[in-house]
Coordinates of C-alpha atoms in Angstrom, one line a residue:
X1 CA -58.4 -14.8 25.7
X2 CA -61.1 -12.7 25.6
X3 CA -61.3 -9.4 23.2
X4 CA -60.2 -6.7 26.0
X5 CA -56.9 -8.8 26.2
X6 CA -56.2 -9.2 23.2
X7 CA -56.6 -5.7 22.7
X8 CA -54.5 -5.4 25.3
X9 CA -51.6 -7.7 24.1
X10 CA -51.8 -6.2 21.1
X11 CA -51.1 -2.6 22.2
X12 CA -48.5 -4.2 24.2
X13 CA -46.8 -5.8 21.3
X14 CA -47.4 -2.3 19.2
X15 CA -45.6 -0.4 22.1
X16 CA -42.1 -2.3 22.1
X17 CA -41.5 -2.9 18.5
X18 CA -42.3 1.0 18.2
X19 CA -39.9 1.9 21.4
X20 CA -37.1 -0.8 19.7
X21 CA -37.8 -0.3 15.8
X22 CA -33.8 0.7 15.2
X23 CA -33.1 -2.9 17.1
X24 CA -35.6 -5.2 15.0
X25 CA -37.0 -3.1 12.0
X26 CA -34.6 -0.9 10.7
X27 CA -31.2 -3.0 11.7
X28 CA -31.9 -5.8 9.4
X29 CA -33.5 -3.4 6.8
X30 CA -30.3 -1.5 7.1
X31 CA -27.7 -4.6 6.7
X32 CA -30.2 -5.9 3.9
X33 CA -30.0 -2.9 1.9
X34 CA -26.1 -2.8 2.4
X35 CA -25.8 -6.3 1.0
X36 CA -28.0 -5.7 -2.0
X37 CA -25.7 -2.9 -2.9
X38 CA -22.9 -4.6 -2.5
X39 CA -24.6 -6.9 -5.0
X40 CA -25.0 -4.2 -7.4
X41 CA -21.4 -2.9 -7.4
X42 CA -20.9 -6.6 -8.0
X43 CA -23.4 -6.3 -11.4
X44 CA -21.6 -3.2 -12.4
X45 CA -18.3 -4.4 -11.8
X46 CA -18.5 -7.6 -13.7
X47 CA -19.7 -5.1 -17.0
X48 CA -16.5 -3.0 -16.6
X49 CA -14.4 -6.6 -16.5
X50 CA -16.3 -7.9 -19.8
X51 CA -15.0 -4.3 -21.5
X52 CA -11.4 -6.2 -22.0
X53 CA -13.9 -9.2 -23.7
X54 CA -15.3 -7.3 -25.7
X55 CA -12.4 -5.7 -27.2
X56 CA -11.0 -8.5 -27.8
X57 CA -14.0 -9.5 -30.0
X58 CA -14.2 -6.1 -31.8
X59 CA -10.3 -7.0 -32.8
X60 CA -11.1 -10.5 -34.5
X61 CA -13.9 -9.6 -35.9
X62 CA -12.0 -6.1 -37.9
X63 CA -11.9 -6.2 -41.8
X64 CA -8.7 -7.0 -41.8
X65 CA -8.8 -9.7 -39.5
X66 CA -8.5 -12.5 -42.5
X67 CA -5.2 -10.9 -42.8
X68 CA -3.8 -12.1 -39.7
X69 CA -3.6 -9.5 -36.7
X70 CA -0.8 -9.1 -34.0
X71 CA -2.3 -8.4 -30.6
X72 CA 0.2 -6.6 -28.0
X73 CA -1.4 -6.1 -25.0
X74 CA 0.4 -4.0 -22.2
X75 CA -0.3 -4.7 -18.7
X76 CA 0.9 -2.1 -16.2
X77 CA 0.5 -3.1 -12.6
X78 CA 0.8 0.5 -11.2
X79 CA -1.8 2.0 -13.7
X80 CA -5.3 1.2 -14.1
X81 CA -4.9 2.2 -17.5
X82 CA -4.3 -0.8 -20.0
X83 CA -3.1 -0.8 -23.8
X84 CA -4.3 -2.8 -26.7
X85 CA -1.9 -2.5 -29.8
X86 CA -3.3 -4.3 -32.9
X87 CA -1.4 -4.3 -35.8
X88 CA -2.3 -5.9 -39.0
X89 CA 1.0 -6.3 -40.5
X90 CA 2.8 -9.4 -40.0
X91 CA 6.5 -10.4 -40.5
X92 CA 6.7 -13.2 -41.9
X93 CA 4.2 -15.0 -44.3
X94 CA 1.0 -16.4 -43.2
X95 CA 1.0 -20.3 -43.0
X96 CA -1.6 -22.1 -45.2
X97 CA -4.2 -23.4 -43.7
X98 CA -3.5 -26.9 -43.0
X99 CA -0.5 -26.1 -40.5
X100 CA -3.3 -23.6 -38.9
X101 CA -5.2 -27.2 -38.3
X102 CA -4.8 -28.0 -34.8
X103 CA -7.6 -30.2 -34.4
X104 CA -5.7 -33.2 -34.6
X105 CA -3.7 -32.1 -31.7
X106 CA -6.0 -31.4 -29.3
X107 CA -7.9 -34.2 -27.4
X108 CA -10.2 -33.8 -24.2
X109 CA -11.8 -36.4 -22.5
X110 CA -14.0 -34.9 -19.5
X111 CA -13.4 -37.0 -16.3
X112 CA -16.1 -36.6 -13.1
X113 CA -15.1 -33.9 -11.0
X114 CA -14.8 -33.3 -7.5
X115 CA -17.5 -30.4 -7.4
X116 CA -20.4 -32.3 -9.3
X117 CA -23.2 -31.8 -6.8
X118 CA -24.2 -34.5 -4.9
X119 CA -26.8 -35.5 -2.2
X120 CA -25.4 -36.8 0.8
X121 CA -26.9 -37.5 4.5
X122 CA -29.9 -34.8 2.8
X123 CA -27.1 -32.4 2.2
X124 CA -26.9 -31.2 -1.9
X125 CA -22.7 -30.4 -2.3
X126 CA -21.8 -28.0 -5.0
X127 CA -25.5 -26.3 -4.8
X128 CA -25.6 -22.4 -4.1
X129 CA -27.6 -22.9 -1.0
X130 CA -24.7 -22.9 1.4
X131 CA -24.3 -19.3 0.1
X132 CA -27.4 -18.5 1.4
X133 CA -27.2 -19.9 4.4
X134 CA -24.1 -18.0 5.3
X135 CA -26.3 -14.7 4.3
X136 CA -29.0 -15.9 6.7
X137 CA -26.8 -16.9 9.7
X138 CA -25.2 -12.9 9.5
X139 CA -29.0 -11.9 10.3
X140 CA -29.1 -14.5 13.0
X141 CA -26.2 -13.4 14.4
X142 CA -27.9 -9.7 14.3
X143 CA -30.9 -11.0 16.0
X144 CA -29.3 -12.9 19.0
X145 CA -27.2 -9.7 19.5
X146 CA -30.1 -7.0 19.3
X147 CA -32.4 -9.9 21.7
X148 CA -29.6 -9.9 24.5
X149 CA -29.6 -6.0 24.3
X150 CA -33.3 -5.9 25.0
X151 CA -33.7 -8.5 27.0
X152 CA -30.8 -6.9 29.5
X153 CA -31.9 -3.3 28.8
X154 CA -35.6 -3.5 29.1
X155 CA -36.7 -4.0 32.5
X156 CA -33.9 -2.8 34.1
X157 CA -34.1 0.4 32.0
X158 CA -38.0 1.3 33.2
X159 CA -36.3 1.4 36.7
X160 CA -33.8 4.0 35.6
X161 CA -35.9 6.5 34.1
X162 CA -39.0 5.5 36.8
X163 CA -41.4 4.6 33.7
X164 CA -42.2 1.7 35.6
X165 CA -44.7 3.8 37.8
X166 CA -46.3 4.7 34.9
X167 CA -46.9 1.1 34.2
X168 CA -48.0 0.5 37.5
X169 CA -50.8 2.8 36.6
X170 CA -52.0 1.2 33.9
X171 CA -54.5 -1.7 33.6
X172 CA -52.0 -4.0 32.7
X173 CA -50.7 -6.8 34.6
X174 CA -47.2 -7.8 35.3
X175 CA -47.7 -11.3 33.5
X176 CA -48.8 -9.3 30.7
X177 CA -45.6 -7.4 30.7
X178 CA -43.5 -10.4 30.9
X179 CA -45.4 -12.1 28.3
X180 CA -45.1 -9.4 25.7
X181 CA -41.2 -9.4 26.5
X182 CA -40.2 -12.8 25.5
X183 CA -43.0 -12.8 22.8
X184 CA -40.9 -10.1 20.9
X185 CA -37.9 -11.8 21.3
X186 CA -39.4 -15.6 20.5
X187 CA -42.2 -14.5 18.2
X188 CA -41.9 -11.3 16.4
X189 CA -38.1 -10.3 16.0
X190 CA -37.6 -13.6 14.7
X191 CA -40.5 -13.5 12.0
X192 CA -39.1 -10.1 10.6
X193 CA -35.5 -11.1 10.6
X194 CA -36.0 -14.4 8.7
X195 CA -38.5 -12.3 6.0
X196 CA -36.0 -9.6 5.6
X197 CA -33.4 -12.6 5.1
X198 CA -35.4 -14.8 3.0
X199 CA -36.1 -11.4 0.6
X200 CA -32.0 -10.9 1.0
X201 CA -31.4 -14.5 -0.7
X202 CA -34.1 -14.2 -3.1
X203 CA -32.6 -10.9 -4.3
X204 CA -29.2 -12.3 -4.1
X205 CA -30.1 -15.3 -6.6
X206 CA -31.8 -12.4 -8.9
X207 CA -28.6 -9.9 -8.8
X208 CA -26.6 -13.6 -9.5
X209 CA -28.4 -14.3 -12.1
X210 CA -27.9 -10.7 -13.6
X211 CA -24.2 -11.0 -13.1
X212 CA -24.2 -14.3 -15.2
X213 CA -26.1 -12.8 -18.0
X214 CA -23.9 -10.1 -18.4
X215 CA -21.1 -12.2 -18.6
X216 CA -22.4 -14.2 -21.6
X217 CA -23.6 -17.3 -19.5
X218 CA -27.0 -18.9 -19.3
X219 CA -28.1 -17.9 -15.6
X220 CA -30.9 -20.5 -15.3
X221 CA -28.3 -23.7 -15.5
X222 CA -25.4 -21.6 -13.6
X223 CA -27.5 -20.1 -10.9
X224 CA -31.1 -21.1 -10.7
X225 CA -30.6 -24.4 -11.0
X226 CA -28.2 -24.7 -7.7
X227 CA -30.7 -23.3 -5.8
X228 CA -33.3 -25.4 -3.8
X229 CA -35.7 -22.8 -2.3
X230 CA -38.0 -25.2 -1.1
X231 CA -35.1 -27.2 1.0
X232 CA -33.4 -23.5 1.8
X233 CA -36.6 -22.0 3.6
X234 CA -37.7 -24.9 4.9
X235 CA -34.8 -25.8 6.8
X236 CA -33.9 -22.3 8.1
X237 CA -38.0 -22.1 9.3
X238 CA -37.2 -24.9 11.2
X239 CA -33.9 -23.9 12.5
X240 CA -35.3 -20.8 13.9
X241 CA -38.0 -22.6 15.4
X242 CA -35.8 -24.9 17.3
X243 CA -33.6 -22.4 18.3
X244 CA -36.4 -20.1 20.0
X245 CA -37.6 -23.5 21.5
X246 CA -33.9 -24.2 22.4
X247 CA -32.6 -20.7 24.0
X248 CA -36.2 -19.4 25.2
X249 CA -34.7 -20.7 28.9
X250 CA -31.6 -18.1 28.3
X251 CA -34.0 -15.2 27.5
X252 CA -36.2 -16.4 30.3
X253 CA -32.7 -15.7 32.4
X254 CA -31.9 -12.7 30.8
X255 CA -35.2 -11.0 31.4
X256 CA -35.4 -12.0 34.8
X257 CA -31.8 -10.8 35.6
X258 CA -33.0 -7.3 33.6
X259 CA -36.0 -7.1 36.4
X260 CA -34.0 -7.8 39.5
X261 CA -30.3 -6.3 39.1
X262 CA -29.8 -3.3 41.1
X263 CA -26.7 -2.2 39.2
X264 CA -25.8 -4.4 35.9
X265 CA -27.9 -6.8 34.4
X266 CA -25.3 -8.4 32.3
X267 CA -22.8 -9.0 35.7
X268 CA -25.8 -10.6 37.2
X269 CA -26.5 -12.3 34.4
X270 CA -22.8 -13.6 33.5
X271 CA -21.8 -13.8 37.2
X272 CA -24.1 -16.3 38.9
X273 CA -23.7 -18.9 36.0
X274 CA -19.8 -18.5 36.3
X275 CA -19.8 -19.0 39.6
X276 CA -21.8 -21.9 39.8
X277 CA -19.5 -23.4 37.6
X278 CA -17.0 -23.0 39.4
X279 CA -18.2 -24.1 42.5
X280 CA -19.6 -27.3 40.9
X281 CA -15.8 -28.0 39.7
X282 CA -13.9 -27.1 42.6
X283 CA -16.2 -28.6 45.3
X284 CA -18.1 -31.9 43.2
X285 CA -15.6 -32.0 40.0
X286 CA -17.9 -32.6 37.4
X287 CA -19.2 -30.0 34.5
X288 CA -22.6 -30.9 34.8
X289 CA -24.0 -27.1 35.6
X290 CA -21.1 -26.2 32.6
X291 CA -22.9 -28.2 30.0
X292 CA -26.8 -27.7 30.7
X293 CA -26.0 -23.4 30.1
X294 CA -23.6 -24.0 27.6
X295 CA -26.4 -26.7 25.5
X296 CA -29.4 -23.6 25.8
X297 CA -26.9 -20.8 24.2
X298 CA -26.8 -20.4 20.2
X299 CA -23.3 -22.0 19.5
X300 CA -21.5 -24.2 17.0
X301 CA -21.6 -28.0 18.6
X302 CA -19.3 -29.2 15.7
X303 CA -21.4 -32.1 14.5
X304 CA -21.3 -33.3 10.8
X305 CA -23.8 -31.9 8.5
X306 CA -22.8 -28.1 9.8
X307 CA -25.5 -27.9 12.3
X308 CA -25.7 -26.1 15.3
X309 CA -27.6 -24.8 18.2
X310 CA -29.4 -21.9 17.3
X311 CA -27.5 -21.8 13.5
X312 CA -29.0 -24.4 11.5
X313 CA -27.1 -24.4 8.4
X314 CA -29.2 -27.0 6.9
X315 CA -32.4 -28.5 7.7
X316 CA -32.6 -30.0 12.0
X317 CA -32.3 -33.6 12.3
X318 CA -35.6 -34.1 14.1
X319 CA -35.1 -37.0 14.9
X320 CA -32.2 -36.8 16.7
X321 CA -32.8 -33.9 18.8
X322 CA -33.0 -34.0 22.9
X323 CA -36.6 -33.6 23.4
X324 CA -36.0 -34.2 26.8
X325 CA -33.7 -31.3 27.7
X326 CA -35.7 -29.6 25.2
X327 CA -38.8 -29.9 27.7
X328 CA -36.9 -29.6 31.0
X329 CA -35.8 -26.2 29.4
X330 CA -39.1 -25.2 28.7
X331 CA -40.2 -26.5 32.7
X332 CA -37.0 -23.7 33.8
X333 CA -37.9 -21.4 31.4
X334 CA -42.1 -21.2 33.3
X335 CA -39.6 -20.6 36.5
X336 CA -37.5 -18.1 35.3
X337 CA -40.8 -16.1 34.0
X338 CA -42.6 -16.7 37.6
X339 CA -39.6 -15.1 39.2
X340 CA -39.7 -12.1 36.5
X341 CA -43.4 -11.5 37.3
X342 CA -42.6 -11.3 41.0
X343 CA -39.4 -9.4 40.7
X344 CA -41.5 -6.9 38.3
X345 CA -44.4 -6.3 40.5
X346 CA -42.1 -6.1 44.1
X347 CA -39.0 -4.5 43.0
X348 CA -39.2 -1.2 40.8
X349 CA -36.6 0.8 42.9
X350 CA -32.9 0.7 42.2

C-alpha cells in the first residue's frame, strides 16, 4: 500500500468512527461509567452497613463493659430507623468466670469445602474471573448489537439521503468503501470495546478491593488473589479474535444486504436465509443450509467449559476449533464483499 492510500484508508477510517462515535465510542464509555458507579454506591453502601459493626464495638468496649451489659436491639421492618438499648444493669448476679469458660465446649474441625478453587480442564473454580467475564460478555453483547445496526444502516442509508453521489465524486474507490466498512466492525469497534472492558474489570477488582477494606478484611487474599489477569485477558483477546474470524461471513452478509435492498435491509437480510431454510427442509429434508448460518452467528453452542461462538467465557480450545468451516467462511465472506463492491458501484438509487 503505497502512502496516498494509506492516507486514504486512514481518512476513511477517521470519517465512520466520527459519523458513528455515539455507536462505538461513547456507548461503551457510557455503560462503563454506569457500572463503575454502581460500583461506588456499592463502596458507600457497604460503609453505611459496617455503622451497625461499629456500634456494636463502641458498646463492648464502654467503661462499664467489665460490668456486664444488656444489649436490646429493636428491629423494625417498616422503619429504616433501628434502636440500640444498652443497659448496664443486670438482674441477676454475674457468674464467675469459670462458668463464662466455654472453651471446652466448642470444637471445630475445618473439613474441605465445595468452593475451594480448583483447576479443572484449564478452568480455575471459585476464582473471581467468571465475574469478569460476565462484565465483558455485557460489552460484547453491546458490540454485536451497535455492528448489526451499522452494518444494516450504512450503505443503505447513503442511498436515502443521496450522499452516495457525493462519494461517487470522490477519489475513492468502491473496494475502498467496502473495506473500511467491515474493517470498523472487525478491527476497530472491537479494539475499543475490549479496552473500555478490560479498564471496566480492572476498576471493578480495585472498587472490590476497596469494599473489602472497608469491611475489616485483607483485600489482597479475598480479592486480588482470585484474579488471574493474565488467563482473563488473554482468553477474552482470543475469544474476540475468533469470533471476528468466525462471524466476519455474517457481516460480509449484512453489508451486502445494506448495499442492495431497495426497502429494508434487515427483511432482506432475515428473509432470504429463512427461506432457504425452509425450502431445504420441505423439498431435500435435511438442516444442512440451517446449521452452516446458525454455526457463523455469536450464540451459546452449550459445550462444557461455558464456551461459545462469539462469547468466549474462558480461553478458545484451539485445538479443537473447525478450521475448515472457519476457512470456507472466510472463502464466502471474499464473495459476499465482491457482490457489495458491485452492488455499491451499480446500484445507488432506491
Amino acid at each position: 500500500m503505497n502512502q496516498a492510500n494509506r492516507k486514504k484508508a486512514v481518512a476513511l477510517l477517521r470519517r465512520e468512527i466520527q459519523e458513528y462515535k455515539n455507536s462505538f465510542v461513547y456507548t461503551p464509555l457510557v455503560v462503563s461509567a454506569v457500572l463503575i458507579i454502581c460500583m461506588l454506591a456499592s463502596v458507600l453502601l457497604a460503609n453505611s452497613i459496617t455503622v451497625t459493626g461499629d456500634a456494636v464495638i463502641d458498646i463492648f468496649n464502654d467503661d462499664h463493659s467489665h460490668k456486664g451489659v444488656n444489649i436490646t436491639i429493636t428491629l423494625d421492618e417498616d422503619e429504616l430507623r433501628h434502636d440500640y438499648v444498652v443497659s448496664t444493669e443486670t438482674p441477676h448476679s454475674l457468674a464467675d468466670d469459670e462458668e463464662w469458660n466455654f472453651s471446652r465446649e466448642w470444637k471445630f474441625t475445618p473439613q474441605r469445602g465445595e468452593n475451594v478453587a480448583e483447576e479443572e480442564d484449564g478452568i480455575v473454580r471459585g476464582s473471581l474471573n467468571p465475574v469478569l467475564n460476565g462484565l465483558h460478555c455485557l460489552f460484547l453483547i453491546l458490540l454485536l448489537v451497535t455492528s448489526i445496526n451499522y452494518l444494516l444502516g450504512t450503505f443503505h442509508q447513503d442511498r436515502r439521503d443521496r450522499s452516495v453521489l457525493f462519494w461517487k465524486s470522490v477519489p475513492v474507490s468502491e473496494t475502498q468503501e467496502v473495506a473500511a466498512k467491515i474493517a470498523i466492525v472487525c478491527v476497530l469497534a472491537p479494539a475499543i470495546y475490549l479496552v473500555i472492558s478490560m479498564v471496566t474489570q480492572v476498576a471493578s477488582v480495585f472498587l472490590a478491593m476497596l469494599i473489602t477494606w472497608r469491611m475489616d478484611s485483607d483485600p489482597v487474599q479475598t480479592v486480588l488473589a482470585n484474579v488471574d489477569f493474565l488467563g482473563l485477558f488473554r482468553g477474552q483477546i482470543g475469544g474476540i479474535l475468533i469470533w471476528v474470524l468466525w462471524t466476519v461471513p455474517f457481516y460480509a452478509w449484512l453489508l451486502l444486504c445494506s448495499s442492495a435492498a431497495r426497502r429494508s435491509p434487515l427483511l432482506v437480510a432475515l428473509g432470504i436465509p429463512v427461506a432457504l431454510i425452509v425450502l431445504e427442509k420441505l423439498f431435500v429434508g435435511s438442516q444442512y443450509l440451517s446449521e452452516v448460518f446458525t454455526n457463523h452467528i455469536p450464540h451459546i453452542d452449550g459445550t462444557e467449559g461455558g464456551s461459545t461462538l462469539g462469547f468466549y467465557f474462558y480461553e478458545p480450545q484451539w485445538l479443537s476449533l473447525d478450521y475448515a468451516g472457519l476457512l470456507l467462511g472466510l472463502l464466502v465472506t471474499a464473495a459476499l464483499l465482491v457482490a457489495t463492491v458491485w452492488f455499491r458501484k451499480h446500484r445507488f438509487e432506491m
